Tab-separated table of C-alpha atoms in Angstrom:
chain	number	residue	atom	x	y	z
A	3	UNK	CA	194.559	-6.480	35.291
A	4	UNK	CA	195.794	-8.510	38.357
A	5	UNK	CA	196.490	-5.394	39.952
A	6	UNK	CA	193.567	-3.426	38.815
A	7	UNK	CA	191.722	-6.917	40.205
A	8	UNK	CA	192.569	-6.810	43.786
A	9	UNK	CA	192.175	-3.005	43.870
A	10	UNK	CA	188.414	-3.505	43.182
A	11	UNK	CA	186.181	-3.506	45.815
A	12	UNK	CA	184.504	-6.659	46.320
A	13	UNK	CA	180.643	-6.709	46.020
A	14	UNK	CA	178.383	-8.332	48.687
A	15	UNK	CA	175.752	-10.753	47.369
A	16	UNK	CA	172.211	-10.219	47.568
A	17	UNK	CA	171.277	-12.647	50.501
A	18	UNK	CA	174.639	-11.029	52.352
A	19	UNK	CA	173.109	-7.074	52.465
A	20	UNK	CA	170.037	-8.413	53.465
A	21	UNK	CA	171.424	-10.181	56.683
A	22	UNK	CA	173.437	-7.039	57.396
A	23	UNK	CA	170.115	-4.842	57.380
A	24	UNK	CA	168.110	-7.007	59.618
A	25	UNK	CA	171.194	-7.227	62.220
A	26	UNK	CA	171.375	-3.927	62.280
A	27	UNK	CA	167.927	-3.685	62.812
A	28	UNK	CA	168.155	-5.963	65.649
A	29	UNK	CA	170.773	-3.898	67.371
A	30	UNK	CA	168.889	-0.666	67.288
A	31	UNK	CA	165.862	-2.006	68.165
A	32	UNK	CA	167.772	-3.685	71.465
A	33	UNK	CA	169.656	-0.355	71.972
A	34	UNK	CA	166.354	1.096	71.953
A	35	UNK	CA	165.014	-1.151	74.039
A	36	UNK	CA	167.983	-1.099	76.450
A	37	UNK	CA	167.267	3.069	76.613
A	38	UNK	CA	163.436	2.784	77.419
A	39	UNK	CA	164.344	0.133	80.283
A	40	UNK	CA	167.047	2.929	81.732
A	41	UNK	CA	165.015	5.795	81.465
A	42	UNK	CA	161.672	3.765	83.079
A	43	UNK	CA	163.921	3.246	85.866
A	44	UNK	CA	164.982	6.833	86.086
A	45	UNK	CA	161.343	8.126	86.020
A	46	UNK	CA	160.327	5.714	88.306
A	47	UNK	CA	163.369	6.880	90.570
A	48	UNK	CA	162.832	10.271	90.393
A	49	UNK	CA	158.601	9.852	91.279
A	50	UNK	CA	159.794	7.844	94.098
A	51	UNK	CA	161.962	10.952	95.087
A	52	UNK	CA	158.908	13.687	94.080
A	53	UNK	CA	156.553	11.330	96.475
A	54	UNK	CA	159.089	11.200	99.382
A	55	UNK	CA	159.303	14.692	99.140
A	56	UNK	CA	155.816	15.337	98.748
A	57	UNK	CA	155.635	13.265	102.589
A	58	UNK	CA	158.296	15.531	103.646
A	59	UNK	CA	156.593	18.503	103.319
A	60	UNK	CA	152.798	17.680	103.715
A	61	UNK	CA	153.305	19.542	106.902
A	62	UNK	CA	155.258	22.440	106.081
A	63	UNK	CA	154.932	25.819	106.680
A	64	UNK	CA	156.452	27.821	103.623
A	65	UNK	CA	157.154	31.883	104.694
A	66	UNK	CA	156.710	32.990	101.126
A	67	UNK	CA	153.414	30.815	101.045
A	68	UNK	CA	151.695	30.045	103.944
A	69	UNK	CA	148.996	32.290	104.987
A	70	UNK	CA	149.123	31.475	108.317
A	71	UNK	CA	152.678	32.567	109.011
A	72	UNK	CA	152.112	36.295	108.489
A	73	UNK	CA	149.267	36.065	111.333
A	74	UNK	CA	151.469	34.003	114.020
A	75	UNK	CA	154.418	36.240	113.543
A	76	UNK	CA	152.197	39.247	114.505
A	77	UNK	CA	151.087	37.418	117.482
A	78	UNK	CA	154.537	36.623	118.259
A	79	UNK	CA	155.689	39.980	117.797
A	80	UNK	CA	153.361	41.607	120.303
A	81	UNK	CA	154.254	38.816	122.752
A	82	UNK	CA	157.619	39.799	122.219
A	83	UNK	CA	156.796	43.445	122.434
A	84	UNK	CA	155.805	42.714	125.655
A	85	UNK	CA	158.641	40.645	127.004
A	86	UNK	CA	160.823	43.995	125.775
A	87	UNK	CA	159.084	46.831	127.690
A	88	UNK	CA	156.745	45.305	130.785
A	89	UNK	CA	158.971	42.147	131.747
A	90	UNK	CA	161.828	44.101	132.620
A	91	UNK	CA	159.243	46.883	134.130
A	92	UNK	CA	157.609	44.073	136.281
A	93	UNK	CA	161.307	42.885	137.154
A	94	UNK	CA	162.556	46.185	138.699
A	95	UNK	CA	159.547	47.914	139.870
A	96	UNK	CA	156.534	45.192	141.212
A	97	UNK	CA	156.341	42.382	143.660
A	98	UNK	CA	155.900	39.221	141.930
A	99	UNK	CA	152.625	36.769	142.586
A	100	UNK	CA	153.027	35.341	146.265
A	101	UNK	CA	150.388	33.519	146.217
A	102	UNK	CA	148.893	30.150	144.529
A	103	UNK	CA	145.355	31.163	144.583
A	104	UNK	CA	145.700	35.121	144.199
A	105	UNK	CA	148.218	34.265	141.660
A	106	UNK	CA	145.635	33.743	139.216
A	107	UNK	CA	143.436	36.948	140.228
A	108	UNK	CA	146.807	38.802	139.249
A	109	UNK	CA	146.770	40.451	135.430
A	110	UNK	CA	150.478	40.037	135.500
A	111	UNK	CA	150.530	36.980	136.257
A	112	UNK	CA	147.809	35.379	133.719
A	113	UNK	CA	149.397	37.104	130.977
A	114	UNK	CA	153.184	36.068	131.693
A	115	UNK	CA	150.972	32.249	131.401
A	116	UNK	CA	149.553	33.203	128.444
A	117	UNK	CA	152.737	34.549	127.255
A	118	UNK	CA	154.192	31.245	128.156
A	119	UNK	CA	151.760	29.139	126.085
A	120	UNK	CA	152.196	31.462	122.670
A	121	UNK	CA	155.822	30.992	123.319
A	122	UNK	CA	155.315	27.194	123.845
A	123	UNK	CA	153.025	27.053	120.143
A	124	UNK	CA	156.002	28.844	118.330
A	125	UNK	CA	158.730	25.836	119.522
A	126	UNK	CA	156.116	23.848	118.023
A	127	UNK	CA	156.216	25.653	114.834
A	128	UNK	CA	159.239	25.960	114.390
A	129	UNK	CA	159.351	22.143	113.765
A	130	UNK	CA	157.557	22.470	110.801
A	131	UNK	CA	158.996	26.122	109.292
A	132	UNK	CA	160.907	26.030	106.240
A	133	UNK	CA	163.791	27.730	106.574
A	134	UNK	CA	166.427	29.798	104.149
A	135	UNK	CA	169.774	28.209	103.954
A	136	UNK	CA	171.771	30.807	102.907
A	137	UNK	CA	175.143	30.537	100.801
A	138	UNK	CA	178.000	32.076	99.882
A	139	UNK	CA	177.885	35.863	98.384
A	140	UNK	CA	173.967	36.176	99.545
A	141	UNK	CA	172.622	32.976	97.967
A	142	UNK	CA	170.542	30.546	99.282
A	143	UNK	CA	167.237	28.269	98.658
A	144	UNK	CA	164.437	27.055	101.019
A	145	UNK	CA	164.567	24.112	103.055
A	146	UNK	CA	161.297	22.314	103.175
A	147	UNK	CA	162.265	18.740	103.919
A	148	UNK	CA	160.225	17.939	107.376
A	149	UNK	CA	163.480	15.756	108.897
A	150	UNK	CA	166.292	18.366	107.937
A	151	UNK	CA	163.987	21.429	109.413
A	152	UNK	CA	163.685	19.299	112.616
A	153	UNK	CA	167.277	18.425	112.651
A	154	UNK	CA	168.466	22.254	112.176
A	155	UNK	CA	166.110	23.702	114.709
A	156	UNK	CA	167.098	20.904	117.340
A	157	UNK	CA	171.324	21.922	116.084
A	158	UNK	CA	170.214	25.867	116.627
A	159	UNK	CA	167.416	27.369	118.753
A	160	UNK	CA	165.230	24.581	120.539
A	161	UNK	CA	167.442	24.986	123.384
A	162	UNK	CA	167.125	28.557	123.453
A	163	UNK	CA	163.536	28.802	123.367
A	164	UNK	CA	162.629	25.987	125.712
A	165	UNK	CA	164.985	27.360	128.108
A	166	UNK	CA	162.945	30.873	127.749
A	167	UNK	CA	159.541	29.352	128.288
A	168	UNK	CA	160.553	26.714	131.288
A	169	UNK	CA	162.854	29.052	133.444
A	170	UNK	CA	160.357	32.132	133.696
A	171	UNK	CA	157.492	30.347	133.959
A	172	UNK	CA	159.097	27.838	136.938
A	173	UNK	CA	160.283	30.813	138.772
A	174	UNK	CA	156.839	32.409	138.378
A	175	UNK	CA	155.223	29.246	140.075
A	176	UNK	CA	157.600	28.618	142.472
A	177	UNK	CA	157.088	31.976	143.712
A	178	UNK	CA	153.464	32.045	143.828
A	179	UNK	CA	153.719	28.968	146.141
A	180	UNK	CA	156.225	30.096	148.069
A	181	UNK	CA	154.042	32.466	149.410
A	182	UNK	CA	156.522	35.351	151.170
A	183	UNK	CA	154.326	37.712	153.422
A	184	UNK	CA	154.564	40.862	153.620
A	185	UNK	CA	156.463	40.795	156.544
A	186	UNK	CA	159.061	38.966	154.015
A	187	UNK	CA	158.781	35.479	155.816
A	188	UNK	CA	157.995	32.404	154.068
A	189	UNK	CA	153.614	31.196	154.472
A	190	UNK	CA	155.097	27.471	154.574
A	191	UNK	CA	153.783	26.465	157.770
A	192	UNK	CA	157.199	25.183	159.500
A	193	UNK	CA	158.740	27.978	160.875
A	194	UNK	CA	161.102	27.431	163.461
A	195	UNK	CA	160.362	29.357	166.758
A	196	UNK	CA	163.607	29.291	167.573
A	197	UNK	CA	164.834	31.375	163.957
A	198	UNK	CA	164.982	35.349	164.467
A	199	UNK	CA	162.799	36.613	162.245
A	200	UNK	CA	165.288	39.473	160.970
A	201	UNK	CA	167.378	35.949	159.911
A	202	UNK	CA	164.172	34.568	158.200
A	203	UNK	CA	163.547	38.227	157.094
A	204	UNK	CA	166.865	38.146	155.185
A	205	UNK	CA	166.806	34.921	154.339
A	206	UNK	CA	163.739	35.781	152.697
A	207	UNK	CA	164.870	39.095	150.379
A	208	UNK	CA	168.084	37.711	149.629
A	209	UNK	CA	165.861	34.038	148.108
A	210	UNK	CA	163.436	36.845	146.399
A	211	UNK	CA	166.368	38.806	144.962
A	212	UNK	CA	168.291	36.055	143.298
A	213	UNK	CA	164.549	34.920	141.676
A	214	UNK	CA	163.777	38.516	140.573
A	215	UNK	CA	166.914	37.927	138.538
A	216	UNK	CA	166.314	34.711	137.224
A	217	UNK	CA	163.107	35.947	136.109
A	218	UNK	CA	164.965	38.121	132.779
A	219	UNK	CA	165.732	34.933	131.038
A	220	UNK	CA	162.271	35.676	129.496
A	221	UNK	CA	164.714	38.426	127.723
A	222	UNK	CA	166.477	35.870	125.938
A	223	UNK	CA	163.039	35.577	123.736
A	224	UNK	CA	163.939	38.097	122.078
A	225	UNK	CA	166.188	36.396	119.684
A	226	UNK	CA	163.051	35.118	117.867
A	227	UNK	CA	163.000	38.336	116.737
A	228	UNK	CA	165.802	38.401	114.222
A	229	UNK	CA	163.415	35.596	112.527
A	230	UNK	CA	160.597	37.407	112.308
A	231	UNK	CA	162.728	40.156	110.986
A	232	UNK	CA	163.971	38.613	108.116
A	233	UNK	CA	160.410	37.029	107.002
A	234	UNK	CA	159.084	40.494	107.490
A	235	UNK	CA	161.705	41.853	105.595
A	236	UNK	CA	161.455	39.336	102.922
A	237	UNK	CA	157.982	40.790	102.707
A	238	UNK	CA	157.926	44.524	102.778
A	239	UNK	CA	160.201	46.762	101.066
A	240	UNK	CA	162.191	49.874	102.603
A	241	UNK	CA	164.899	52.172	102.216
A	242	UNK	CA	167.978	51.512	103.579
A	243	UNK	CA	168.247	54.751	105.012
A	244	UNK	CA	164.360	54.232	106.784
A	245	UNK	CA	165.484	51.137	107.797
A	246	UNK	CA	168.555	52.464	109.459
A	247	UNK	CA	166.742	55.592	111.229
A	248	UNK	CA	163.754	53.427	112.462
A	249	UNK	CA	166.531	51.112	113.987
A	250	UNK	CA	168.048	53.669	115.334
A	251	UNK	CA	164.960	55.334	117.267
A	252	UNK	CA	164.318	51.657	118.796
A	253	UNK	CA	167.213	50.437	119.754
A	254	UNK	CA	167.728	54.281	121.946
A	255	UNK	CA	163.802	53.861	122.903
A	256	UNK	CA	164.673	49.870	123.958
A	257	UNK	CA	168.315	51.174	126.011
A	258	UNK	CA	166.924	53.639	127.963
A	259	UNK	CA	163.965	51.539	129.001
A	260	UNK	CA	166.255	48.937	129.961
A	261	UNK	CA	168.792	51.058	131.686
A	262	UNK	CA	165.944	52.309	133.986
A	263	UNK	CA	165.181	48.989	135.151
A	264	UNK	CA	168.739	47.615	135.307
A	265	UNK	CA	169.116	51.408	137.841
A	266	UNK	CA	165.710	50.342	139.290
A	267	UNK	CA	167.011	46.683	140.430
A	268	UNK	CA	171.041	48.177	141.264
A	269	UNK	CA	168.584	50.418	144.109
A	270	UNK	CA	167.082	47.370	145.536
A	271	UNK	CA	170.081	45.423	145.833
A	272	UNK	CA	172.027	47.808	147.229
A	273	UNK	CA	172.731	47.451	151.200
A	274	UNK	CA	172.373	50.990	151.395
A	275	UNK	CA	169.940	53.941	149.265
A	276	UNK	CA	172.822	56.428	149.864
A	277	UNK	CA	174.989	54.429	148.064
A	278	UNK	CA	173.183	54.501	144.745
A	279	UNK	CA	171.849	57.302	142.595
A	280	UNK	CA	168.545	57.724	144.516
A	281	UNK	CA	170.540	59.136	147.933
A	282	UNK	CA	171.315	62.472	148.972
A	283	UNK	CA	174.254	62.705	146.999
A	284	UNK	CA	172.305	62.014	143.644
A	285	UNK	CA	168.965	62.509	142.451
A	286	UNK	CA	168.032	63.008	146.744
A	287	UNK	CA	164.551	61.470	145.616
A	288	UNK	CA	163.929	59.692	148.920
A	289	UNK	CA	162.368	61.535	151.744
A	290	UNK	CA	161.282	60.740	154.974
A	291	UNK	CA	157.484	60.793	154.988
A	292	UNK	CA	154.676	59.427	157.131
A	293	UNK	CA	153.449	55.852	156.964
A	294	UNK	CA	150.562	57.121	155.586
A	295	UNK	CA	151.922	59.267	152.847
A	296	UNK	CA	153.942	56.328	151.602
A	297	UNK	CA	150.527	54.136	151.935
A	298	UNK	CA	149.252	56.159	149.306
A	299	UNK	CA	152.076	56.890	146.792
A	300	UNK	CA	152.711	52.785	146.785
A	301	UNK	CA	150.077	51.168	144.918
A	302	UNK	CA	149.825	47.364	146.166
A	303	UNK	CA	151.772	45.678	143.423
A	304	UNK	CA	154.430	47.941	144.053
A	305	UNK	CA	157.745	47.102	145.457
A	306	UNK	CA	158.928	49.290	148.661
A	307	UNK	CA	162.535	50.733	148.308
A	308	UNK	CA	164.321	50.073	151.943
A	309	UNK	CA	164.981	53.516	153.459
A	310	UNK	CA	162.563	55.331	150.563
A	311	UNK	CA	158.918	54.528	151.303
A	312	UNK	CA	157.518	57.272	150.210
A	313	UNK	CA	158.903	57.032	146.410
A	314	UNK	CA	155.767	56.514	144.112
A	315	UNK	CA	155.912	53.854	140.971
A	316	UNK	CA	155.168	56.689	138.753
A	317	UNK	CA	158.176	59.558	140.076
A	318	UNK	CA	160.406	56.481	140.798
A	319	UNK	CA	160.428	55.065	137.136
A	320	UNK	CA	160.301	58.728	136.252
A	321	UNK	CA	163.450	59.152	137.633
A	322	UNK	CA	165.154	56.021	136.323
A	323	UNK	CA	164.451	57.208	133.063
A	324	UNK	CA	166.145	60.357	133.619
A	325	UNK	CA	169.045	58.791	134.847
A	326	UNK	CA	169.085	56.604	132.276
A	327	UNK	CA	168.967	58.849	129.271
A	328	UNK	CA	172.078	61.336	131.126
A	329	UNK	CA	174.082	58.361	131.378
A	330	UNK	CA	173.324	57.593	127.821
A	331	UNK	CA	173.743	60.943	126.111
């Protein structure tokens, strides 16, 4: 019995289950209480977070979103269009604005300003683009936080683009005020009697030459177009193979535009016209005319090969492109 005694569990009175029941009560209820307090924080936490985020992009421009976007990037894409085919074109073949006042009268001129301002709107933009941050194996998400897009287009391509819009458009003006005659002297009013004018003269080509250069850093624009690219190709579905073979026909279209120029410029720098493709022992394109006959195959805005006057804008960039597409083939 003594052993069958202390064996036996021993039974709890009454008033003892009761206290047990409302202590455990107690501690549940705190528990619960303690839970509700941790997730009111976390709530309010992560609206605090949803409402900072909501600041961060009040302002931005979603590609997949906006409606904007698609509009802009086909103004930018004629812009840059442009900058492809005629800057390089107005480079190598026609005399730049040489004058403040006529400067303005000049279609080149106006739209290389206005070319300048779209350029100028799109570095604004870009402040305010989301962009794709891309991960490993092809993954990535949208950026849309206003302070990290500023930060990552300040890290990557703000220097690029300002230096495209501020270079070109500084040469341009400096240029126009300038103010070479024709007689390639500089219109500043303090010439020096005692100067040769073949010294002034040279003086004079060799300042125009190195600013005819300067003036292709409007080519570096056209590494916007890789973005425009990709949000266009986010956008519109093709082939591989269409993609490749339209590729293809404008990057050959592009190169043998360009090569003409880049032959077009390597003929005006040269000291000589014999020693380039257009002399006699080349292409043979420049003859000895008249005055007059090389009056009217020069149209104003023209630039005048030395030793080739009579070499029209149309036959000479005619024959560029010839050249060019037998050096690339």
């Amino acid at each position: 019995q003594d052993g069958e005694s202390s064996t036996r569990p021993r039974r709890l009175s009454f008033g003892t289950n009761i206290r047990h029941s409302t202590n455990a009560r107690k501690e549940r209820r705190e528990a619960l209480r303690a839970r509700h307090a941790k997730l009111r924080v976390e709530v309010a936490q992560v609206r605090r977070q949803i409402e900072a985020q909501g600041r961060g992009q009040r302002f931005v421009l979603h590609p997949a979103h906006s409606k904007f976007l698609p509009y802009w990037d086909v103004v930018t894409a004629v812009a840059l269009i442009y900058t492809a085919t005629l800057t390089p074109f107005e480079v190598a073949f026609l005399r730049p604005a040489t004058a403040t006042v006529q400067a303005w009268t000049q279609p080149f001129f106006i739209i290389n300003r206005l070319l300048d301002l779209v350029f100028g709107l799109d570095i604004v933009l870009q402040f305010f683009t989301a962009f794709r941050h891309v991960r490993g194996f092809g993954e990535g998400f949208w950026i849309a936080d206003h302070k990290v897009i500023a930060q990552h287009y300040l890290r990557t391509w703000f220097s690029v683009d300002l230096l495209t819009v501020v270079v070109p458009s500084t040469v341009d003006i400096y240029i126009a005020q300038s103010s070479l005659s024709e007689d390639g002297q500089l219109d500043s009013g303090r010439r020096n009697p005692e100067t040769s004018a073949s010294r002034v003269g040279e003086t004079s080509a060799s300042l125009v030459r190195t600013m005819r250069i300067l003036r292709l850093v409007k080519l570096v624009r056209l590494a916007r177009a890789s973005r425009i690219f990709k949000r266009w190709q986010a956008r519109i579905t093709l082939a591989n193979s269409t993609k490749t073979l339209l590729q293809c026909c404008f990057e050959l279209l592009f190169a043998t535009h360009w090569y003409a120029c880049i032959f077009s410029l390597q003929a005006l720098m040269a000291s000589s016209i014999d020693d380039t493709w257009l002399g006699e022992n080349m292409f043979d394109l420049c003859l000895d005319e008249p005055s007059s006959v090389a009056a009217s195959n020069a149209t104003h805005e023209q630039l005048v090969l030395p030793g080739c006057p009579g070499l029209g804008l149309f036959r000479w960039y005619l024959a560029a492109v010839c050249w060019s597409i037998m050096v690339i083939t």
